Coordinates of C-alpha atoms in Angstrom, one line a residue:
X1 CA 2.4 -35.2 30.9
X2 CA 3.8 -33.7 27.9
X3 CA 2.4 -35.2 24.6
X4 CA 3.3 -34.7 21.0
X5 CA 0.2 -35.0 18.8
X6 CA 2.0 -33.6 15.7
X7 CA 4.5 -36.2 14.7
X8 CA 3.1 -37.3 11.4
X9 CA 5.2 -35.8 8.6
X10 CA 2.6 -36.7 6.0
X11 CA -0.4 -35.0 7.7
X12 CA -2.3 -32.3 5.9
X13 CA -0.6 -29.7 8.3
X14 CA 2.7 -30.9 7.4
X15 CA 2.1 -30.8 3.7
X16 CA 0.7 -27.1 4.0
X17 CA 4.0 -26.2 5.8
X18 CA 6.1 -28.0 3.2
X19 CA 4.1 -26.3 0.4
X20 CA 5.1 -22.9 2.0
X21 CA 8.7 -24.0 2.1
X22 CA 8.6 -25.2 -1.6
X23 CA 7.3 -21.8 -2.6
X24 CA 10.2 -20.1 -0.7
X25 CA 7.9 -18.6 2.0
X26 CA 10.3 -18.0 5.0
X27 CA 8.1 -15.4 6.8
X28 CA 4.5 -15.7 8.0
X29 CA 2.4 -13.1 10.0
X30 CA -0.3 -14.4 12.2
X31 CA -1.8 -15.0 15.6
X32 CA -2.0 -18.5 17.0
X33 CA -5.1 -20.4 17.9
X34 CA -6.0 -24.1 18.5
X35 CA -7.7 -24.6 15.1
X36 CA -4.4 -23.8 13.3
X37 CA -2.0 -25.1 15.8
X38 CA -1.0 -28.3 13.7
X39 CA 0.2 -25.9 10.8
X40 CA 1.7 -23.5 13.2
X41 CA 3.8 -26.3 14.8
X42 CA 5.0 -27.5 11.5
X43 CA 6.1 -24.0 10.6
X44 CA 8.4 -24.2 13.8
X45 CA 9.7 -27.5 12.7
X46 CA 10.5 -26.5 9.2
X47 CA 12.1 -23.1 10.2
X48 CA 9.4 -20.7 8.8
X49 CA 9.7 -17.6 10.9
X50 CA 6.4 -16.3 12.3
X51 CA 5.8 -12.7 13.3
X52 CA 3.0 -13.2 16.0
X53 CA 0.9 -10.1 16.3
X54 CA -1.5 -8.7 18.9
X55 CA -4.4 -8.5 16.6
X56 CA -5.1 -10.3 13.4
X57 CA -5.8 -7.2 11.3
X58 CA -2.2 -6.2 11.9
X59 CA -1.1 -9.5 10.4
X60 CA -2.7 -8.8 7.1
X61 CA -1.4 -5.2 7.1
X62 CA 2.2 -6.6 7.6
X63 CA 1.6 -9.3 4.9
X64 CA 0.5 -6.5 2.7
X65 CA 3.6 -4.3 3.3
X66 CA 5.9 -7.4 2.9
X67 CA 4.3 -8.2 -0.5
X68 CA 4.4 -4.6 -1.5
X69 CA 8.2 -4.2 -0.7
X70 CA 9.5 -7.5 -1.9
X71 CA 7.1 -8.3 -5.0
X72 CA 6.3 -11.7 -3.4
X73 CA 3.1 -13.0 -1.9
X74 CA 2.4 -12.1 1.7
X75 CA 1.3 -15.0 3.8
X76 CA -0.8 -14.7 7.0
X77 CA -2.3 -17.3 9.4
X78 CA -5.2 -16.9 11.8
X79 CA -7.4 -19.0 13.9
X80 CA -11.3 -19.5 13.4
X81 CA -14.0 -17.1 14.4
X82 CA -12.9 -13.8 15.6
X83 CA -9.4 -14.6 14.4
X84 CA -10.8 -14.6 10.7
X85 CA -13.3 -11.8 11.2
X86 CA -10.6 -9.6 12.6
X87 CA -8.8 -9.7 9.2
X88 CA -11.7 -8.3 7.4
X89 CA -10.5 -4.6 7.1
X90 CA -7.0 -5.6 6.4
X91 CA -8.2 -8.0 3.6
X92 CA -10.4 -5.3 2.1
X93 CA -7.5 -2.9 2.1
X94 CA -5.4 -5.5 0.3
X95 CA -8.1 -6.3 -2.2
X96 CA -8.6 -2.8 -3.3
X97 CA -4.7 -2.3 -3.6
X98 CA -4.5 -5.7 -5.6
X99 CA -1.9 -7.0 -3.2
X100 CA -1.3 -10.8 -3.4
X101 CA -1.8 -12.2 0.0
X102 CA -2.4 -15.9 1.1
X103 CA -4.5 -16.0 4.2
X104 CA -4.7 -19.5 5.9
X105 CA -7.5 -19.7 8.4
X106 CA -8.7 -22.3 10.9
X107 CA -12.3 -23.8 11.0
X108 CA -14.4 -26.2 12.9
X109 CA -13.7 -30.0 12.7
X110 CA -16.1 -31.6 10.1
X111 CA -18.0 -33.7 12.8
X112 CA -19.0 -30.6 14.7
X113 CA -20.3 -28.8 11.6
X114 CA -23.7 -27.1 12.3
X115 CA -23.8 -28.2 15.7
X116 CA -23.0 -24.9 17.4
X117 CA -19.2 -25.4 17.9
X118 CA -16.7 -23.0 19.2
X119 CA -15.7 -20.0 16.9
X120 CA -17.9 -21.3 14.0
X121 CA -19.1 -18.7 11.6
X122 CA -19.2 -18.6 7.7
X123 CA -15.8 -17.3 7.1
X124 CA -15.9 -18.0 3.4
X125 CA -19.2 -16.2 2.7
X126 CA -17.9 -13.1 4.8
X127 CA -14.5 -13.0 2.9
X128 CA -15.8 -14.0 -0.6
X129 CA -16.6 -10.4 -1.8
X130 CA -13.3 -9.2 -0.9
X131 CA -10.9 -11.9 -2.0
X132 CA -9.9 -13.5 -5.4
X133 CA -10.6 -16.9 -3.9
X134 CA -12.3 -18.1 -0.8
X135 CA -12.8 -21.9 -0.1
X136 CA -13.0 -24.6 2.6
X137 CA -10.8 -27.6 1.8
X138 CA -12.4 -30.6 3.4
X139 CA -10.9 -33.4 1.3
X140 CA -7.7 -34.4 2.7
X141 CA -5.9 -35.4 -0.6
X142 CA -7.1 -32.3 -2.2
X143 CA -5.9 -29.7 0.3
X144 CA -2.6 -29.0 -1.4
X145 CA -4.3 -28.8 -4.9
X146 CA -6.7 -26.2 -3.4
X147 CA -3.7 -24.4 -1.7
X148 CA -2.0 -24.3 -5.0
X149 CA -5.2 -22.7 -6.6
X150 CA -5.6 -20.2 -3.9
X151 CA -1.9 -19.1 -4.3
X152 CA -2.5 -18.9 -8.1
X153 CA -5.6 -16.6 -7.7
X154 CA -3.6 -14.4 -5.3
X155 CA -0.7 -13.9 -7.8
X156 CA -3.1 -13.1 -10.7
X157 CA -3.2 -16.3 -12.7
X158 CA -7.0 -15.8 -13.1
X159 CA -6.8 -12.0 -13.6
X160 CA -6.2 -9.5 -10.9
X161 CA -3.8 -10.0 -8.2
X162 CA -5.1 -9.9 -4.6
X163 CA -5.9 -11.8 -1.3
X164 CA -6.8 -15.4 -1.3
X165 CA -8.5 -17.1 1.7
X166 CA -8.2 -20.9 2.3
X167 CA -9.4 -22.7 5.5
X168 CA -9.0 -26.4 6.4
X169 CA -10.9 -28.0 9.3
X170 CA -8.7 -29.0 12.2
X171 CA -9.5 -32.7 12.0
X172 CA -8.6 -32.7 8.4
X173 CA -5.3 -31.0 9.2
X174 CA -4.3 -34.1 11.2
X175 CA -5.2 -36.6 8.4
X176 CA -2.5 -38.6 6.9
X177 CA -2.0 -38.1 3.1
X178 CA 0.3 -40.4 1.3
X179 CA 3.1 -38.7 -0.7
X180 CA 1.8 -40.3 -4.1
X181 CA -1.3 -38.3 -3.7
X182 CA 0.4 -35.0 -3.6
X183 CA 1.3 -34.2 -7.2
X184 CA 4.7 -32.5 -7.7
X185 CA 3.0 -29.8 -9.9
X186 CA 0.9 -28.7 -6.9
X187 CA 4.0 -28.1 -4.8
X188 CA 6.2 -26.6 -7.4
X189 CA 6.9 -22.7 -7.2
X190 CA 4.6 -20.5 -9.2
X191 CA 5.2 -17.1 -10.6
X192 CA 2.9 -14.4 -12.2
X193 CA 2.2 -15.0 -16.0
X194 CA 4.3 -12.7 -18.3
X195 CA 1.8 -11.3 -20.8
X196 CA 3.2 -10.1 -24.2
X197 CA 1.6 -7.2 -25.9
X198 CA 0.0 -7.3 -29.3
X199 CA 2.3 -5.7 -31.9
X200 CA -0.6 -3.8 -33.6
X201 CA -1.3 -2.2 -30.1
X202 CA 2.3 -1.2 -29.8
X203 CA 2.2 0.2 -33.1
X204 CA -0.9 2.3 -32.3
X205 CA 0.6 3.5 -29.1
X206 CA 3.8 4.6 -30.7
X207 CA 1.9 6.4 -33.3
X208 CA -0.2 8.2 -30.8
X209 CA 2.6 9.2 -28.5
X210 CA 4.6 10.6 -31.5
X211 CA 1.6 12.7 -32.5
X212 CA 0.7 14.1 -29.2
X213 CA 1.8 17.6 -28.4
X214 CA 1.5 17.2 -24.5
X215 CA 1.9 13.6 -23.5
X216 CA 2.3 12.6 -19.9
X217 CA 3.1 9.3 -18.2
X218 CA 1.3 8.5 -14.9
X219 CA 2.4 5.3 -13.2
X220 CA 0.6 3.2 -10.6
X221 CA 0.6 -0.2 -8.9
X222 CA 1.5 -2.2 -12.1
X223 CA 4.7 0.1 -12.7
X224 CA 6.3 -0.8 -9.4
X225 CA 8.7 -3.5 -10.7
X226 CA 9.7 -1.8 -13.7
X227 CA 11.8 1.2 -12.7
X228 CA 14.5 0.5 -15.3
X229 CA 11.9 0.5 -18.2
X230 CA 10.0 3.6 -17.0
X231 CA 13.2 5.6 -16.6
X232 CA 14.5 4.4 -20.0
X233 CA 11.3 5.5 -21.6
X234 CA 11.4 8.9 -20.0
X235 CA 15.0 9.5 -21.0
X236 CA 14.4 8.6 -24.6
X237 CA 11.0 10.4 -25.1
X238 CA 11.5 13.3 -22.6
X239 CA 7.6 12.9 -21.8
X240 CA 6.7 14.4 -18.5
X241 CA 5.8 12.1 -15.6
X242 CA 3.5 12.1 -12.5
X243 CA 3.4 9.4 -9.9
X244 CA 0.6 8.3 -7.6
X245 CA 0.5 6.8 -4.1
X246 CA 1.3 3.4 -5.6
X247 CA 4.5 4.4 -7.4
X248 CA 6.1 6.9 -5.2
X249 CA 9.9 6.5 -5.3
X250 CA 9.8 4.8 -8.8
X251 CA 11.2 7.8 -10.6
X252 CA 13.7 10.0 -8.7
X253 CA 12.2 13.3 -7.5
X254 CA 15.3 15.0 -9.1
X255 CA 14.5 13.5 -12.5
X256 CA 13.8 16.1 -15.1
X257 CA 10.5 14.5 -16.4
X258 CA 9.2 14.3 -12.8
X259 CA 6.8 17.3 -12.3
X260 CA 5.0 16.3 -9.2
X261 CA 4.8 19.9 -7.9
X262 CA 2.9 21.1 -11.0
X263 CA 0.3 18.2 -10.9
X264 CA -2.8 20.2 -11.2
X265 CA -1.7 22.3 -14.3
X266 CA -0.3 19.2 -15.9
X267 CA -3.5 17.3 -15.6
X268 CA -5.5 20.3 -16.8
X269 CA -3.3 20.7 -20.0
X270 CA -2.2 17.2 -21.0
X271 CA -3.5 15.9 -24.4
X272 CA -2.3 12.3 -24.0
X273 CA -2.2 10.4 -20.7
X274 CA -0.1 7.1 -20.8
X275 CA -1.6 5.4 -17.9
X276 CA 0.7 2.6 -16.7
X277 CA -0.9 -0.1 -14.2
X278 CA -3.4 2.3 -12.6
X279 CA -7.2 2.7 -12.2
X280 CA -8.7 6.0 -12.9
X281 CA -10.2 6.4 -9.4
X282 CA -10.9 9.3 -7.0
X283 CA -7.2 10.1 -6.7
X284 CA -7.1 10.8 -10.4
X285 CA -10.4 12.5 -10.5
X286 CA -12.0 9.4 -12.3
X287 CA -10.2 10.7 -15.7
X288 CA -13.2 13.2 -15.8
X289 CA -13.0 15.7 -18.8
X290 CA -13.6 18.3 -16.2
X291 CA -10.2 18.0 -15.0
X292 CA -8.4 16.2 -17.9
X293 CA -9.8 18.8 -20.2
X294 CA -8.3 17.7 -23.6
X295 CA -6.8 14.4 -22.7
X296 CA -7.1 11.0 -24.4
X297 CA -5.7 7.9 -22.9
X298 CA -3.4 5.0 -23.5
X299 CA -4.1 2.4 -21.0
X300 CA -1.4 -0.3 -20.1
X301 CA -1.9 -2.9 -17.5
X302 CA -1.4 -6.6 -16.7
X303 CA -4.8 -6.5 -15.1
X304 CA -8.0 -6.1 -17.3
X305 CA -10.0 -3.9 -14.9
X306 CA -7.2 -1.3 -14.9
X307 CA -7.9 -0.8 -18.6
X308 CA -11.6 -0.1 -18.6
X309 CA -12.7 2.1 -15.7
X310 CA -14.2 5.5 -16.4
X311 CA -12.2 6.3 -19.4
X312 CA -11.4 4.0 -22.4
X313 CA -7.9 4.0 -23.9
X314 CA -6.6 3.8 -27.5
X315 CA -5.0 1.3 -27.5
X316 CA -5.8 -0.7 -24.1
X317 CA -3.0 -3.1 -23.7
X318 CA -3.3 -6.2 -21.5
X319 CA 0.3 -7.1 -21.0
X320 CA 3.2 -6.8 -18.7
X321 CA 3.8 -3.0 -18.3
X322 CA 7.5 -3.6 -18.5
X323 CA 7.4 -5.5 -21.8
X324 CA 5.0 -2.8 -23.2
X325 CA 7.3 0.1 -22.3
X326 CA 10.4 -1.8 -23.6
X327 CA 8.7 -2.3 -26.9
X328 CA 7.5 1.4 -27.2
X329 CA 10.9 2.8 -26.1
X330 CA 12.7 0.6 -28.7
X331 CA 10.4 1.6 -31.6
X332 CA 9.4 5.1 -30.8
X333 CA 10.9 7.9 -32.9
X334 CA 10.9 11.6 -32.7
X335 CA 8.1 13.2 -30.7
X336 CA 6.1 16.2 -31.9
X337 CA 5.9 17.6 -28.4
X338 CA 5.2 21.2 -27.6
X339 CA 8.6 22.1 -26.2
X340 CA 7.4 25.4 -25.0
X341 CA 4.6 23.9 -22.9
X342 CA 7.0 21.3 -21.5
X343 CA 9.4 23.9 -20.5
X344 CA 6.7 26.1 -18.8
X345 CA 5.5 23.1 -16.8
X346 CA 9.1 22.1 -15.7
X347 CA 9.7 25.7 -14.9
X348 CA 6.5 25.8 -12.9
X349 CA 7.4 22.6 -11.0
X350 CA 10.9 23.9 -10.2
X351 CA 9.6 27.3 -8.7
X352 CA 7.1 25.5 -6.6
X353 CA 9.8 23.1 -5.2
X354 CA 12.1 26.1 -4.7
X355 CA 9.3 27.9 -2.9
X356 CA 8.6 25.0 -0.7
X357 CA 12.2 24.4 0.2
X358 CA 12.9 28.1 0.9
X359 CA 9.7 29.0 2.8
X360 CA 10.2 30.0 6.3
X361 CA 8.1 27.6 8.6
X362 CA 6.7 29.1 11.9
X363 CA 7.8 26.7 14.7
X364 CA 4.5 27.0 16.4
X365 CA 0.8 27.2 15.4
X366 CA -1.5 29.8 16.8
X367 CA -2.2 27.4 19.7
X368 CA 1.5 27.5 20.6
X369 CA 2.1 23.9 19.7
X370 CA 4.6 22.5 17.3
X371 CA 4.1 22.9 13.5
X372 CA 4.0 19.3 12.0
X373 CA 6.2 20.5 9.1
X374 CA 9.2 20.7 11.4
X375 CA 8.9 16.8 11.8
X376 CA 9.9 16.5 8.0
X377 CA 12.6 19.3 8.3
X378 CA 14.2 17.3 11.1
X379 CA 14.0 14.0 9.0
X380 CA 15.5 15.7 6.0
X381 CA 18.4 17.2 8.0
X382 CA 19.0 13.7 9.6
X383 CA 19.0 11.6 6.4
X384 CA 20.1 14.2 3.7
X385 CA 20.6 12.0 0.8
X386 CA 20.6 8.7 2.5
X387 CA 18.0 6.1 1.6
X388 CA 15.3 5.1 4.2
X389 CA 12.0 3.7 4.3
X390 CA 9.1 6.1 4.9
X391 CA 5.6 5.0 6.1
X392 CA 2.8 7.4 6.4
X393 CA -0.5 6.8 8.3
X394 CA -3.4 9.0 9.1
X395 CA -5.8 11.6 7.8
X396 CA -4.5 15.2 8.0
X397 CA -0.8 14.1 8.8
X398 CA -0.9 11.9 5.6
X399 CA -1.2 15.0 3.5
X400 CA 1.9 16.6 5.2
X401 CA 3.7 13.2 4.8
X402 CA 3.1 12.9 1.0
X403 CA 5.1 16.1 0.6
X404 CA 7.5 15.8 3.6
X405 CA 8.8 12.3 3.4
X406 CA 11.4 12.1 0.7
X407 CA 12.2 8.5 0.9
X408 CA 12.9 6.2 -2.0
X409 CA 10.8 3.5 -0.4
X410 CA 7.3 4.7 0.6
X411 CA 3.9 3.2 1.7
X412 CA 0.8 4.9 3.1
X413 CA -2.8 4.3 3.8
X414 CA -3.7 3.8 0.2
X415 CA -6.8 4.1 -2.0
X416 CA -9.0 2.5 0.9
X417 CA -7.8 5.3 3.3
X418 CA -7.2 2.6 5.8
X419 CA -6.0 4.1 9.2
X420 CA -3.9 2.1 11.5
X421 CA -1.5 0.6 9.0
X422 CA 1.7 2.6 10.2
X423 CA 3.1 0.4 12.9
X424 CA 2.3 -3.0 11.0
X425 CA 3.6 -1.7 7.7
X426 CA 6.7 -0.6 9.6
X427 CA 7.4 -3.9 11.3
X428 CA 7.1 -5.7 7.8
X429 CA 9.3 -3.2 6.3
X430 CA 11.9 -3.8 8.9
X431 CA 12.0 -7.6 8.0
X432 CA 12.7 -6.6 4.3
X433 CA 15.0 -3.6 4.7
X434 CA 17.6 -5.1 7.3
X435 CA 20.1 -2.3 6.7
X436 CA 17.8 0.7 6.3
X437 CA 16.0 2.9 8.8
X438 CA 12.3 2.6 8.9
X439 CA 10.4 5.9 9.7
X440 CA 6.6 6.0 10.3
X441 CA 4.9 9.4 10.7
X442 CA 1.4 8.8 11.9
X443 CA -1.3 10.8 13.5
X444 CA -2.3 10.1 17.2
X445 CA -5.7 8.8 16.0
X446 CA -4.5 6.4 13.4
X447 CA -1.7 5.3 15.9
X448 CA -4.2 4.1 18.3
X449 CA -5.7 1.4 16.0
X450 CA -2.6 -0.8 16.3
X451 CA -0.6 0.8 19.2
X452 CA -0.3 -2.6 20.8
X453 CA 2.0 -3.7 17.9
X454 CA 4.8 -1.9 19.6
X455 CA 4.9 -4.9 21.7
X456 CA 5.4 -7.0 18.6
X457 CA 8.1 -4.5 17.4
X458 CA 10.0 -5.0 20.6
X459 CA 9.8 -8.8 20.7
X460 CA 11.2 -8.7 17.1
X461 CA 13.7 -6.0 17.6
X462 CA 12.3 -4.1 14.7
X463 CA 14.3 -1.2 13.4
X464 CA 11.4 1.1 13.5
X465 CA 11.0 4.7 14.5
X466 CA 7.3 5.9 14.9
X467 CA 6.9 9.6 15.1
X468 CA 3.5 10.6 16.3
X469 CA 1.9 13.9 15.4
X470 CA 0.0 14.2 18.6
X471 CA -2.6 17.1 18.1
X472 CA -5.3 15.6 20.1
X473 CA -8.0 15.5 17.3
X474 CA -9.2 13.7 14.3
X475 CA -8.0 17.0 12.6
X476 CA -9.3 16.7 9.0
X477 CA -12.8 15.8 10.3
X478 CA -12.6 18.6 12.9
X479 CA -11.7 21.2 10.2
X480 CA -14.7 19.9 8.1
X481 CA -17.0 20.3 11.1
X482 CA -15.8 23.8 11.7
X483 CA -16.0 24.8 8.1
X484 CA -19.1 23.1 6.8
X485 CA -21.2 22.2 9.8
X486 CA -21.7 25.6 11.8
X487 CA -18.5 25.1 13.8
X488 CA -20.1 22.3 15.7
X489 CA -17.2 20.3 16.8
X490 CA -18.5 17.1 18.1
X491 CA -16.9 13.6 18.7
X492 CA -13.6 14.5 17.0
X493 CA -11.6 15.6 20.0
X494 CA -8.8 13.4 21.6
X495 CA -6.4 13.8 24.4
X496 CA -2.8 14.7 24.4
X497 CA -2.1 11.1 25.7
X498 CA 1.5 10.3 26.6
X499 CA 2.4 7.9 23.9
X500 CA 6.0 8.0 25.0
X501 CA 5.2 6.5 28.3
X502 CA 3.1 3.8 26.5
X503 CA 6.1 2.9 24.4
X504 CA 8.3 2.7 27.5
X505 CA 5.8 0.5 29.3
X506 CA 6.2 -2.0 26.2
X507 CA 10.0 -2.0 26.3
X508 CA 10.5 0.5 23.4
X509 CA 12.3 3.8 23.5
X510 CA 10.0 6.7 24.0
X511 CA 10.4 10.5 24.1
X512 CA 7.9 13.3 24.2
X513 CA 8.6 16.5 22.8
X514 CA 6.7 19.8 23.2
X515 CA 9.5 22.3 22.4
X516 CA 10.5 22.5 18.8
X517 CA 14.1 23.3 19.6
X518 CA 14.4 19.8 21.0
X519 CA 12.7 18.0 18.0
X520 CA 15.8 17.1 15.8
X521 CA 17.8 15.8 18.8
X522 CA 14.7 13.7 20.0
X523 CA 14.3 12.1 16.4
X524 CA 18.0 11.5 16.1
X525 CA 18.1 9.8 19.4
X526 CA 15.1 7.7 18.5
X527 CA 16.4 6.6 15.3
X528 CA 19.5 5.3 17.0
X529 CA 17.5 3.5 19.7
X530 CA 14.8 1.5 17.8
X531 CA 12.2 0.5 18.2
X532 CA 11.2 3.9 19.2
X533 CA 8.4 6.3 19.5
X534 CA 8.6 10.1 19.3
X535 CA 5.6 11.7 20.7
X536 CA 5.3 15.2 19.2
X537 CA 2.7 17.6 20.6
X538 CA 1.6 19.3 17.3
X539 CA -0.8 22.1 16.5
X540 CA -4.2 21.2 15.0
X541 CA -4.5 24.7 13.6
X542 CA -1.8 24.2 11.0
X543 CA -3.8 22.9 8.1
X544 CA -2.6 20.4 5.5
X545 CA -3.1 20.8 1.7
X546 CA -5.9 18.1 1.8
X547 CA -7.7 19.9 4.5
X548 CA -7.5 23.3 2.7
X549 CA -8.7 21.5 -0.4
X550 CA -11.7 20.2 1.4
X551 CA -10.9 16.4 1.4
X552 CA -12.7 16.0 4.8
X553 CA -16.1 16.9 3.2
X554 CA -17.7 14.4 1.0
X555 CA -18.5 16.3 -2.1
X556 CA -21.1 15.1 -4.7
X557 CA -18.7 14.5 -7.7
X558 CA -15.2 14.6 -6.7
X559 CA -12.9 14.1 -3.7
X560 CA -11.4 17.6 -3.7
X561 CA -13.3 20.9 -3.5
X562 CA -11.4 22.4 -6.5
X563 CA -12.1 19.3 -8.7
X564 CA -15.7 19.3 -7.6
X565 CA -16.3 23.0 -8.5
X566 CA -14.7 22.3 -12.0
X567 CA -17.0 19.3 -12.4
X568 CA -20.1 21.3 -11.5
X569 CA -18.9 24.0 -14.0
X570 CA -18.3 21.5 -16.8
X571 CA -21.8 19.9 -16.2
X572 CA -23.5 23.3 -16.4
X573 CA -21.8 24.7 -19.4

């Protein structure tokens, strides 16, 4: 006999769904379970689309990519116990990238607390170190107030943006709450605070930039929404520019200030770094004077902990990066830049780009398998100047992708180095960019983490093409073992498994390529028959730039061998 136990439109579960509607959340990522079924059912009733996944970690990756590409909060929903614990890696990844995510979890009914109920584990204590907010809401009339608070913590009302976790016991979800107990202010849409800069800080920044001989702007997470302001600043000042993983595509590769190919020389010779919404972590050599030899810093961010780490700035401006750049651009006058140095850097950059573009790439590695660089040649030939979304996932192949993917919209494994994000990120991107092709280039190892999400892609008709560099190894680690551990390659080899067959088994288009002459045609066909997988048998002997720089080896001071050697020399002088 069919029953309907979820009719009460003023139940806590209904109020949660209505809260999401009021906040203009029309897409949730998750995996259903009994503890959250009352909310899940109201999402159906209120027309909130749910992308249901095969593993909860993938739901968090999707929510992160959705937030990254839209600038909105990403929402995920999972059930109790393993449902919540499966999210830990994804939540940690979002926490380190400061991505606003609201995770709604299920938990044990209150009367069963501490009695050994199904799927009972201290979720809040597990997630607290890697979230901005983690609470259990047990009082029915306070659930929406706490949900509003969790949302506010996620979008940065209390400091940094990042993930929030809230759980509600299932019996509380079914409780009736009178409308008069739900305050309008708890339900109303909220947005991130717009912090205005101190005029004295703007004055100091302008003076320091005008005095600098070799200023460079480096953009990160906090700059993503301010493309117009960044480009206006560069156009007026002619200051050189470097991006990071977080800001790829913000400034066109063709912009005269963008000297991405001359990164090392620029970092070594800059005298003033204008750091926009970015920490000085391992990807920027911690701002070490061994690498940034003569540099001083201006630090600008809407998050305080992006102003203080490793190197202090003068000034340190806690404000919206867009507002800060607008003010500086409006007030700045003539710079005293070293034009000869700038010209040399630009020329070096152009010569390196030309060398890369004109170099002859061998079709095969020494093992007679396809050179992974050919994947990116084929993509460039297909897209030419057309916009697409590029997703990169993996270890060794990520290094190839950072150079080879020339997409305006780009996302990769990030500062956490989190493998397995490629397929989930791509599915989320396909929900955001309805009229663009989504291309994910991934290693075979990283693909394995969330390979089952191909099923999710098929069920949602996701416009994604997954290109797998299948070299049957954890290559960056294999290279490290060969080079630094006496050539003892152990536990880092895989098989050339047939991922095209796997894709076909789940209803996607799949094609396996071993002949480089057939690669372009296969990628073209896959892009026109999404969701799709192109399984490319690639050489493990063609080394990426990261492998050559020693990224696989964990050095004492710096992430790259070259930087570590400079650090050692600097400390010994």
